[in-house]
CSV table of C-alpha atoms and ligand atoms in Angstrom, one decimal:
chain,number,residue,atom,x,y,z
A,1,UNK,CA,0.0,0.0,0.0
A,2,UNK,CA,1.4,3.4,-0.9
A,3,UNK,CA,1.8,6.2,1.6
A,4,UNK,CA,-1.0,8.1,-0.1
A,5,UNK,CA,-3.3,5.1,0.2
A,6,UNK,CA,-2.5,4.9,3.9
A,7,UNK,CA,-3.4,8.5,4.4
A,8,UNK,CA,-6.7,8.0,2.6
A,9,UNK,CA,-7.4,4.9,4.6
A,10,UNK,CA,-6.6,6.7,7.8
A,11,UNK,CA,-8.8,9.6,7.0
A,12,UNK,CA,-11.5,7.3,5.7
A,13,UNK,CA,-11.5,4.7,8.5
A,14,UNK,CA,-11.1,6.9,11.5
A,15,UNK,CA,-13.4,9.7,12.4
A,16,UNK,CA,-11.0,12.5,12.4
A,17,UNK,CA,-13.5,15.3,12.0
A,18,UNK,CA,-12.5,16.7,15.3
A,19,UNK,CA,-8.8,16.9,14.3
A,20,UNK,CA,-8.2,20.2,12.5
A,21,UNK,CA,-6.6,23.5,12.8
A,22,UNK,CA,-8.5,26.7,12.1
A,23,UNK,CA,-7.0,29.2,9.8
A,24,UNK,CA,-10.1,31.3,9.4
A,25,UNK,CA,-10.2,34.9,10.4
A,26,UNK,CA,-12.5,34.3,13.4
A,27,UNK,CA,-13.5,32.5,15.4
A,28,UNK,CA,-9.9,31.7,16.0
A,29,UNK,CA,-8.4,28.9,18.1
A,30,UNK,CA,-8.7,29.3,21.9
A,31,UNK,CA,-5.6,28.7,24.1
A,32,UNK,CA,-6.2,25.9,26.7
A,33,UNK,CA,-5.7,28.5,29.5
A,34,UNK,CA,-8.7,30.4,28.2
A,35,UNK,CA,-10.8,27.2,27.8
A,36,UNK,CA,-10.0,26.4,31.5
A,37,UNK,CA,-10.8,29.9,32.7
A,38,UNK,CA,-14.2,29.7,31.0
A,39,UNK,CA,-15.1,26.4,32.7
A,40,UNK,CA,-15.2,28.1,36.1
A,41,UNK,CA,-18.6,28.0,37.8
A,42,UNK,CA,-20.8,31.0,37.2
A,43,UNK,CA,-20.6,33.8,39.7
A,44,UNK,CA,-23.0,36.6,40.7
A,45,UNK,CA,-22.6,39.3,38.0
A,46,UNK,CA,-23.5,41.9,40.7
A,47,UNK,CA,-20.9,40.7,43.2
A,48,UNK,CA,-17.4,41.7,44.2
A,49,UNK,CA,-15.7,38.8,42.4
A,50,UNK,CA,-17.3,39.8,39.1
A,51,UNK,CA,-16.3,43.5,39.7
A,52,UNK,CA,-12.7,42.4,40.0
A,53,UNK,CA,-12.8,40.5,36.6
A,54,UNK,CA,-14.6,43.3,34.8
A,55,UNK,CA,-12.2,45.9,36.1
A,56,UNK,CA,-9.3,43.9,35.0
A,57,UNK,CA,-10.6,43.5,31.5
A,58,UNK,CA,-11.6,47.1,31.2
A,59,UNK,CA,-8.3,48.4,32.3
A,60,UNK,CA,-6.3,46.1,30.0
A,61,UNK,CA,-8.5,46.9,27.1
A,62,UNK,CA,-7.9,50.6,27.7
A,63,UNK,CA,-4.2,50.0,27.7
A,64,UNK,CA,-4.4,48.1,24.4
A,65,UNK,CA,-6.5,50.9,22.9
A,66,UNK,CA,-3.9,53.5,24.1
A,67,UNK,CA,-6.6,55.9,25.2
A,68,UNK,CA,-7.4,58.1,28.2
A,69,UNK,CA,-11.0,57.6,27.2
A,70,UNK,CA,-13.1,54.5,28.0
A,71,UNK,CA,-13.3,50.9,27.1
A,72,UNK,CA,-16.8,49.6,27.1
A,73,UNK,CA,-17.4,45.8,27.0
A,74,UNK,CA,-20.6,44.6,25.3
A,75,UNK,CA,-22.1,41.2,25.2
A,76,UNK,CA,-22.5,41.1,21.4
A,77,UNK,CA,-20.6,40.1,18.3
A,78,UNK,CA,-18.5,42.8,16.6
A,79,UNK,CA,-21.4,43.9,14.5
A,80,UNK,CA,-23.3,45.0,17.6
A,81,UNK,CA,-20.3,47.2,18.5
A,82,UNK,CA,-20.4,48.7,15.0
A,83,UNK,CA,-24.1,49.4,15.4
A,84,UNK,CA,-23.5,50.9,18.9
A,85,UNK,CA,-21.0,53.4,17.5
A,86,UNK,CA,-23.4,54.4,14.7
A,87,UNK,CA,-26.5,54.7,16.9
A,88,UNK,CA,-24.8,56.5,19.8
A,89,UNK,CA,-23.0,59.2,17.8
A,90,UNK,CA,-25.3,60.2,15.0
A,91,UNK,CA,-28.8,61.6,14.2
A,92,UNK,CA,-31.0,60.8,11.2
A,93,UNK,CA,-29.8,62.5,8.0
A,94,UNK,CA,-26.3,63.1,9.3
A,95,UNK,CA,-23.6,63.0,6.6
A,96,UNK,CA,-20.8,60.4,6.9
A,97,UNK,CA,-18.0,58.9,4.9
A,98,UNK,CA,-17.5,55.1,4.9
A,99,UNK,CA,-14.3,53.5,3.5
A,100,UNK,CA,-15.3,50.4,1.5
A,101,UNK,CA,-12.5,48.0,0.5
A,102,UNK,CA,-14.6,44.9,0.8
A,103,UNK,CA,-17.5,43.2,2.6
A,104,UNK,CA,-17.0,44.7,6.0
A,105,UNK,CA,-16.7,48.3,4.9
A,106,UNK,CA,-19.9,47.7,3.0
A,107,UNK,CA,-21.5,46.2,6.1
A,108,UNK,CA,-20.8,49.5,8.0
A,109,UNK,CA,-22.4,51.5,5.2
A,110,UNK,CA,-25.5,49.3,5.4
A,111,UNK,CA,-25.7,49.6,9.2
A,112,UNK,CA,-25.6,53.4,8.8
A,113,UNK,CA,-28.2,53.4,6.0
A,114,UNK,CA,-30.5,51.3,8.2
A,115,UNK,CA,-30.4,54.1,10.7
A,116,UNK,CA,-31.2,56.7,8.0
A,117,UNK,CA,-27.8,58.2,7.9
A,118,UNK,CA,-26.6,59.8,4.7
A,119,UNK,CA,-23.7,57.7,3.5
A,120,UNK,CA,-21.0,58.4,0.9
A,121,UNK,CA,-18.8,55.4,0.2
A,122,UNK,CA,-15.1,55.9,-0.4
A,123,UNK,CA,-14.2,52.8,-2.4
A,124,UNK,CA,-10.9,51.2,-3.1
A,125,UNK,CA,-10.1,51.0,-6.8
A,126,UNK,CA,-10.4,47.2,-6.8
A,127,UNK,CA,-10.4,44.2,-4.5
A,128,UNK,CA,-7.0,43.9,-2.8
A,129,UNK,CA,-6.4,47.6,-2.8
A,130,UNK,CA,-6.8,49.9,0.1
A,131,UNK,CA,-9.0,53.0,0.3
A,132,UNK,CA,-7.0,56.2,-0.5
A,133,UNK,CA,-6.7,58.9,2.2
A,134,UNK,CA,-6.7,61.6,-0.5
A,135,UNK,CA,-10.3,60.6,-1.5
A,136,UNK,CA,-11.4,61.2,2.0
A,137,UNK,CA,-9.9,64.6,1.9
A,138,UNK,CA,-11.6,65.5,-1.3
A,139,UNK,CA,-15.0,64.5,0.0
A,140,UNK,CA,-14.4,66.3,3.3
A,141,UNK,CA,-13.6,69.5,1.4
A,142,UNK,CA,-16.6,69.1,-0.9
A,143,UNK,CA,-19.1,68.5,1.9
A,144,UNK,CA,-18.5,70.5,5.1
A,145,UNK,CA,-21.5,68.7,6.8
A,146,UNK,CA,-19.7,65.4,7.1
A,147,UNK,CA,-19.9,64.5,10.8
A,148,UNK,CA,-18.0,61.3,10.9
A,149,UNK,CA,-15.7,59.0,9.0
A,150,UNK,CA,-15.9,55.2,9.3
A,151,UNK,CA,-13.0,52.9,8.3
A,152,UNK,CA,-12.1,49.3,8.6
A,153,UNK,CA,-8.6,48.9,9.8
A,154,UNK,CA,-8.2,45.4,8.4
A,155,UNK,CA,-10.6,44.5,5.6
A,156,UNK,CA,-10.9,40.8,6.5
A,157,UNK,CA,-12.6,39.9,3.2
A,158,UNK,CA,-9.6,41.0,1.1
A,159,UNK,CA,-6.7,40.9,3.6
A,160,UNK,CA,-6.1,44.6,3.1
A,161,UNK,CA,-4.8,47.0,5.8
A,162,UNK,CA,-6.1,50.6,5.8
A,163,UNK,CA,-3.9,53.6,6.6
A,164,UNK,CA,-6.0,54.6,9.6
A,165,UNK,CA,-3.5,57.1,10.9
A,166,UNK,CA,-3.6,59.3,7.7
A,167,UNK,CA,-7.3,59.1,7.3
A,168,UNK,CA,-7.9,60.0,11.0
A,169,UNK,CA,-5.5,63.0,10.7
A,170,UNK,CA,-7.4,64.3,7.7
A,171,UNK,CA,-10.8,63.7,9.3
A,172,UNK,CA,-9.8,65.6,12.4
A,173,UNK,CA,-8.5,68.6,10.4
A,174,UNK,CA,-12.1,68.8,9.1
A,175,UNK,CA,-13.7,68.3,12.6
A,176,UNK,CA,-15.2,64.9,11.8
A,177,UNK,CA,-15.4,62.0,14.3
A,178,UNK,CA,-13.3,59.0,13.4
A,179,UNK,CA,-14.7,55.5,13.9
A,180,UNK,CA,-12.5,52.5,13.3
A,181,UNK,CA,-13.7,48.9,12.9
A,182,UNK,CA,-10.7,47.1,14.3
A,183,UNK,CA,-12.5,43.8,14.7
A,184,UNK,CA,-9.9,41.7,12.9
A,185,UNK,CA,-6.9,43.8,13.8
A,186,UNK,CA,-7.3,44.8,17.4
A,187,UNK,CA,-4.3,43.7,19.5
A,188,UNK,CA,-2.6,42.3,16.4
A,189,UNK,CA,-1.9,45.5,14.5
A,190,UNK,CA,-0.7,48.8,15.7
A,191,UNK,CA,-3.4,51.2,16.7
A,192,UNK,CA,-3.1,54.2,19.0
A,193,UNK,CA,-6.5,55.7,19.7
A,194,UNK,CA,-5.5,59.0,21.3
A,195,UNK,CA,-2.3,59.7,19.3
A,196,UNK,CA,-4.0,59.0,16.0
A,197,UNK,CA,-7.1,61.0,16.9
A,198,UNK,CA,-9.5,58.1,16.7
A,199,UNK,CA,-12.9,58.5,18.6
A,200,UNK,CA,-14.3,55.0,18.5
A,201,UNK,CA,-12.6,51.7,18.1
A,202,UNK,CA,-14.5,48.4,17.8
A,203,UNK,CA,-13.0,45.0,18.6
A,204,UNK,CA,-14.5,41.6,19.0
A,205,UNK,CA,-13.5,38.6,21.2
A,206,UNK,CA,-13.2,35.9,18.5
A,207,UNK,CA,-10.3,37.4,16.6
A,208,UNK,CA,-6.8,38.2,18.0
A,209,UNK,CA,-8.4,38.3,21.5
A,210,UNK,CA,-8.4,34.5,21.5
A,211,UNK,CA,-11.8,34.2,23.1
A,212,UNK,CA,-15.0,32.6,21.7
A,213,UNK,CA,-17.4,34.9,19.8
A,214,UNK,CA,-19.8,36.9,21.9
A,215,UNK,CA,-18.0,40.0,23.3
A,216,UNK,CA,-17.3,43.3,21.7
A,217,UNK,CA,-14.9,45.9,23.0
A,218,UNK,CA,-15.7,49.5,22.2
A,219,UNK,CA,-13.1,52.3,22.8
A,220,UNK,CA,-14.7,55.7,23.3
A,221,UNK,CA,-12.9,59.1,23.3
A,222,UNK,CA,-14.0,62.2,25.2
A,223,UNK,CA,-15.1,63.8,21.9
A,224,UNK,CA,-17.3,60.8,21.2
A,225,UNK,CA,-19.0,61.1,24.6
A,226,UNK,CA,-19.6,64.7,23.9
A,227,UNK,CA,-21.2,63.9,20.5
A,228,UNK,CA,-23.5,61.4,22.2
A,229,UNK,CA,-25.2,64.3,24.1
A,230,UNK,CA,-26.8,65.6,20.9
A,231,UNK,CA,-27.2,62.4,18.9
A,232,UNK,CA,-30.8,61.4,18.5
A,233,UNK,CA,-30.8,58.0,16.8
A,234,UNK,CA,-32.7,55.4,18.9
A,235,UNK,CA,-30.7,53.0,21.1
A,236,UNK,CA,-31.4,50.9,24.1
A,237,UNK,CA,-29.4,47.7,24.5
A,238,UNK,CA,-26.5,49.4,22.9
A,239,UNK,CA,-26.8,52.7,24.8
A,240,UNK,CA,-23.1,53.4,25.6
A,241,UNK,CA,-24.0,56.0,28.2
A,242,UNK,CA,-25.9,53.4,30.2
A,243,UNK,CA,-22.9,51.0,29.8
A,244,UNK,CA,-20.5,53.7,31.0
A,245,UNK,CA,-22.7,54.4,34.1
A,246,UNK,CA,-22.8,50.7,35.0
A,247,UNK,CA,-19.1,50.3,34.3
A,248,UNK,CA,-18.4,52.9,37.0
A,249,UNK,CA,-19.5,50.1,39.4
A,250,UNK,CA,-17.7,47.5,37.2
A,251,UNK,CA,-21.0,46.1,36.1
A,252,UNK,CA,-23.1,46.0,32.9
A,253,UNK,CA,-26.7,47.2,32.4
A,254,UNK,CA,-28.0,43.7,31.3
A,255,UNK,CA,-26.7,40.3,32.2
A,256,UNK,CA,-23.3,39.9,30.6
A,257,UNK,CA,-21.7,36.7,29.1
A,258,UNK,CA,-19.9,35.9,32.3
A,259,UNK,CA,-18.1,32.8,31.1
A,260,UNK,CA,-16.8,34.7,28.1
A,261,UNK,CA,-15.5,37.4,30.3
A,262,UNK,CA,-13.6,34.9,32.3
A,263,UNK,CA,-12.0,33.8,29.1
A,264,UNK,CA,-11.3,37.3,27.9
A,265,UNK,CA,-9.7,38.2,31.2
A,266,UNK,CA,-7.3,35.2,30.8
A,267,UNK,CA,-6.6,35.9,27.1
A,268,UNK,CA,-5.7,39.5,28.0
A,269,UNK,CA,-3.4,38.2,30.7
A,270,UNK,CA,-1.6,36.1,28.0
A,271,UNK,CA,-1.2,39.1,25.7
A,272,UNK,CA,0.2,41.2,28.5
A,273,UNK,CA,2.6,38.4,29.6
A,274,UNK,CA,3.9,38.2,26.0
A,275,UNK,CA,3.9,42.0,25.8
A,276,UNK,CA,1.4,43.7,23.5
A,277,UNK,CA,4.2,45.0,21.2
A,278,UNK,CA,5.6,41.5,20.8
A,279,UNK,CA,2.1,40.2,20.0
A,280,UNK,CA,1.9,42.7,17.1
A,281,UNK,CA,5.4,41.6,15.9
A,282,UNK,CA,4.4,38.0,16.1
A,283,UNK,CA,1.6,38.7,13.6
A,284,UNK,CA,4.0,40.4,11.3
A,285,UNK,CA,6.2,37.3,11.2
A,286,UNK,CA,3.2,35.0,10.7
A,287,UNK,CA,2.1,37.2,7.8
A,288,UNK,CA,5.6,37.1,6.2
A,289,UNK,CA,5.7,33.4,6.5
A,290,UNK,CA,2.2,32.9,5.0
A,291,UNK,CA,2.8,35.3,2.1
A,292,UNK,CA,6.3,33.9,1.3
A,293,UNK,CA,5.0,30.3,1.5
A,294,UNK,CA,2.0,30.6,-0.8
A,295,UNK,CA,3.9,32.9,-3.3
A,296,UNK,CA,6.7,30.3,-3.6
A,297,UNK,CA,4.0,27.9,-4.7
A,298,UNK,CA,3.0,30.2,-7.5
A,299,UNK,CA,-0.2,31.6,-6.0
A,300,UNK,CA,-0.9,35.3,-6.7
A,301,UNK,CA,-1.5,37.3,-3.5
A,302,UNK,CA,-4.6,39.5,-3.6
A,303,UNK,CA,-3.0,42.4,-1.7
A,304,UNK,CA,0.3,43.9,-2.5
A,305,UNK,CA,2.9,44.3,0.3
A,306,UNK,CA,2.2,48.0,0.9
A,307,UNK,CA,-1.3,47.3,2.1
A,308,UNK,CA,-1.2,43.7,3.1
A,309,UNK,CA,-2.9,42.7,6.3
A,310,UNK,CA,-0.7,41.0,8.9
A,311,UNK,CA,-3.7,38.9,10.2
A,312,UNK,CA,-5.3,37.6,7.0
A,313,UNK,CA,-3.6,36.5,3.7
A,314,UNK,CA,-6.0,36.5,0.8
A,315,UNK,CA,-4.8,34.3,-2.1
A,316,UNK,CA,-6.1,34.0,-5.6
A,317,UNK,CA,-6.7,30.5,-7.0
A,318,UNK,CA,-4.4,29.3,-9.7
A,319,UNK,CA,-5.5,29.4,-13.4
A,320,UNK,CA,-8.5,27.2,-13.9
A,321,UNK,CA,-8.7,26.3,-10.2
A,322,UNK,CA,-11.9,26.6,-8.1
A,323,UNK,CA,-10.6,28.1,-4.8
A,324,UNK,CA,-13.4,26.3,-2.9
A,325,UNK,CA,-12.5,22.9,-4.3
A,326,UNK,CA,-8.9,23.6,-3.4
A,327,UNK,CA,-10.0,24.4,0.2
A,328,UNK,CA,-11.9,21.1,0.4
A,329,UNK,CA,-8.7,19.3,-0.6
A,330,UNK,CA,-6.7,21.2,2.0
A,331,UNK,CA,-9.2,20.2,4.6
A,332,UNK,CA,-8.1,16.6,4.2
A,333,UNK,CA,-4.8,17.6,5.8
A,334,UNK,CA,-6.6,19.0,8.9
A,335,UNK,CA,-6.2,22.6,7.8
A,336,UNK,CA,-9.4,24.8,7.5
A,337,UNK,CA,-9.0,27.8,5.3
A,338,UNK,CA,-11.7,30.5,4.7
A,339,UNK,CA,-13.2,31.2,1.3
A,340,UNK,CA,-13.9,34.4,-0.5
A,341,UNK,CA,-16.9,36.6,0.2
A,342,UNK,CA,-19.3,38.4,-2.2
A,343,UNK,CA,-17.8,38.9,-5.6
A,344,UNK,CA,-14.6,37.0,-4.5
A,345,UNK,CA,-16.5,33.9,-3.6
A,346,UNK,CA,-14.9,30.8,-5.3
A,347,UNK,CA,-12.0,33.0,-6.6
A,348,UNK,CA,-9.8,33.3,-3.5
A,349,UNK,CA,-9.0,31.5,-0.3
A,350,UNK,CA,-7.9,33.2,2.9
A,351,UNK,CA,-5.3,31.9,5.2
A,352,UNK,CA,-5.8,33.7,8.5
A,353,UNK,CA,-3.1,33.9,11.2
A,354,UNK,CA,-4.5,35.8,14.1
A,355,UNK,CA,-4.5,35.1,17.8
A,356,UNK,CA,-3.4,31.8,19.1
A,357,UNK,CA,-1.5,30.7,15.9
A,358,UNK,CA,2.1,29.8,16.1
A,359,UNK,CA,4.9,29.9,13.5
A,360,UNK,CA,4.8,26.1,13.3
A,361,UNK,CA,1.0,26.3,12.6
A,362,UNK,CA,1.8,28.2,9.5
A,363,UNK,CA,4.3,25.6,8.4
A,364,UNK,CA,1.6,23.0,8.8
A,365,UNK,CA,-0.9,25.1,6.8
A,366,UNK,CA,1.7,25.6,4.0
A,367,UNK,CA,2.5,21.9,3.9
A,368,UNK,CA,-1.2,21.1,3.6
A,369,UNK,CA,-1.5,23.5,0.7
A,370,UNK,CA,1.5,21.8,-1.0
A,371,UNK,CA,-0.1,18.3,-0.6
A,372,UNK,CA,-3.5,19.5,-1.8
A,373,UNK,CA,-1.9,21.2,-4.9
A,374,UNK,CA,-0.2,17.9,-5.8
A,375,UNK,CA,-3.5,16.0,-5.3
A,376,UNK,CA,-5.2,18.3,-7.7
A,377,UNK,CA,-2.6,17.5,-10.3
A,378,UNK,CA,-0.6,20.7,-10.2
A,379,UNK,CA,3.2,20.4,-10.5
A,380,UNK,CA,4.7,21.1,-7.1
A,381,UNK,CA,8.2,20.7,-5.7
A,382,UNK,CA,7.4,19.4,-2.2
A,383,UNK,CA,8.9,21.6,0.4
A,384,UNK,CA,9.3,24.7,-1.7
A,385,UNK,CA,6.5,26.6,0.0
A,386,UNK,CA,7.5,25.3,3.4
A,387,UNK,CA,11.2,26.3,2.7
A,388,UNK,CA,10.1,29.9,1.9
A,389,UNK,CA,8.0,30.1,5.0
A,390,UNK,CA,10.8,28.8,7.1
A,391,UNK,CA,13.2,31.4,5.6
A,392,UNK,CA,10.7,34.1,6.5
A,393,UNK,CA,10.5,32.7,10.0
A,394,UNK,CA,14.2,33.0,10.4
A,395,UNK,CA,14.6,36.2,8.4
A,396,UNK,CA,12.5,38.3,10.7
A,397,UNK,CA,12.9,37.6,14.3
A,398,UNK,CA,10.4,38.8,16.9
A,399,UNK,CA,11.7,41.8,18.6
A,400,UNK,CA,14.0,42.8,15.7
B,501,PMP,N1,-15.7,43.8,10.7
B,501,PMP,C1,-14.7,43.0,10.4
B,501,PMP,C2,-13.4,43.7,9.9
B,501,PMP,C3,-14.7,41.7,10.6
B,501,PMP,O1,-13.7,40.9,10.3
B,501,PMP,C4,-15.9,41.1,11.1
B,501,PMP,C5,-16.0,39.6,11.3
B,501,PMP,N2,-15.4,38.8,10.4
B,501,PMP,C6,-17.0,41.9,11.4
B,501,PMP,C7,-16.8,43.3,11.2
B,501,PMP,C8,-18.3,41.4,11.9
B,501,PMP,O2,-18.0,40.9,13.2
B,501,PMP,P1,-19.0,39.9,13.9
B,501,PMP,O3,-19.1,38.7,13.0
B,501,PMP,O4,-18.3,39.6,15.2
B,501,PMP,O5,-20.3,40.6,14.1
């Protein structure tokens, strides 16, 4: 029996459905320490033990946000945090700009339109490109009524990083609020709320924060609190002013996801033990490894280096290849990749590397990609992708 047949037999005869590694951009793998923390018995969410946990989380989140403003923790997925920022800051008919470089920028535009906000989309020129700060400036000059600018720091659907710093500077010069969806970048990519002039940052637990889905972190600046005083859009569950009032007692207005908070507390401890700056560098190395590995195998990268995300690598399928069929082949080797969204569906696959992903995990992912390529009849020199990834691993040391 050939080695290939043994593999097929093994996969076929044993139920290995539970043996896989996730390389999707959220939910991401959970460190065992976080799993253990979440298995703690439930406690009174109005008691002193809870207060301690909630205080810890809030203070660490503030530190990661780099703000003298507030960190509000919501029991919600990231989209709820996005909606909270929209409904708390604005009034019907307000003019806003929304950067759209893919599916998540478009989601923000749709949320705002659902609230009867007047949205102008600033689009990237094509998928895989970033939105251009100069286009924001043109629009801000043209329409002095623009009250807020919304951008996605890391467009997860295309693996593209946005120049938040430049856009925030321009928006501030025109007196507009700046809201950043940092859901798939928070803690993994550099972001400095106060220094960059960002008013609201939205993060979610299931990304680099290494906790299951269900919590959103919303950073709020002093200017943002001021804007809320005159905003008239309806809000209740997501009323950030109520959340702030409760947080003064280290509580939440409604019952929070207590177990997830235990997990997030532990995950934040892990990040601070590593050092937040090292955690960011770790993602840079993972991204270099992933990009070098797939490029060495002949795959075109969707985003060029100058705007490439360090948490998600979007890869175009080879000529004549269905990216979804390719993902199915890769899955046989215990590696789960994400597909394309919207117009990129079936055309790309995404190899995500955020949160609890190690350098050796990337080596596994690249080797699975090599094996699947060979299975699909593509010429591949075994080890060439892995070798490129290993070189990238050694070429750029953490802390360099
Ligand atoms: N924005 C970005 C950039 C995202 O990556 C995601 C989730 N993939 C969302 C928004 C939506 O977050 P959630 O699914 O947690 O509501």
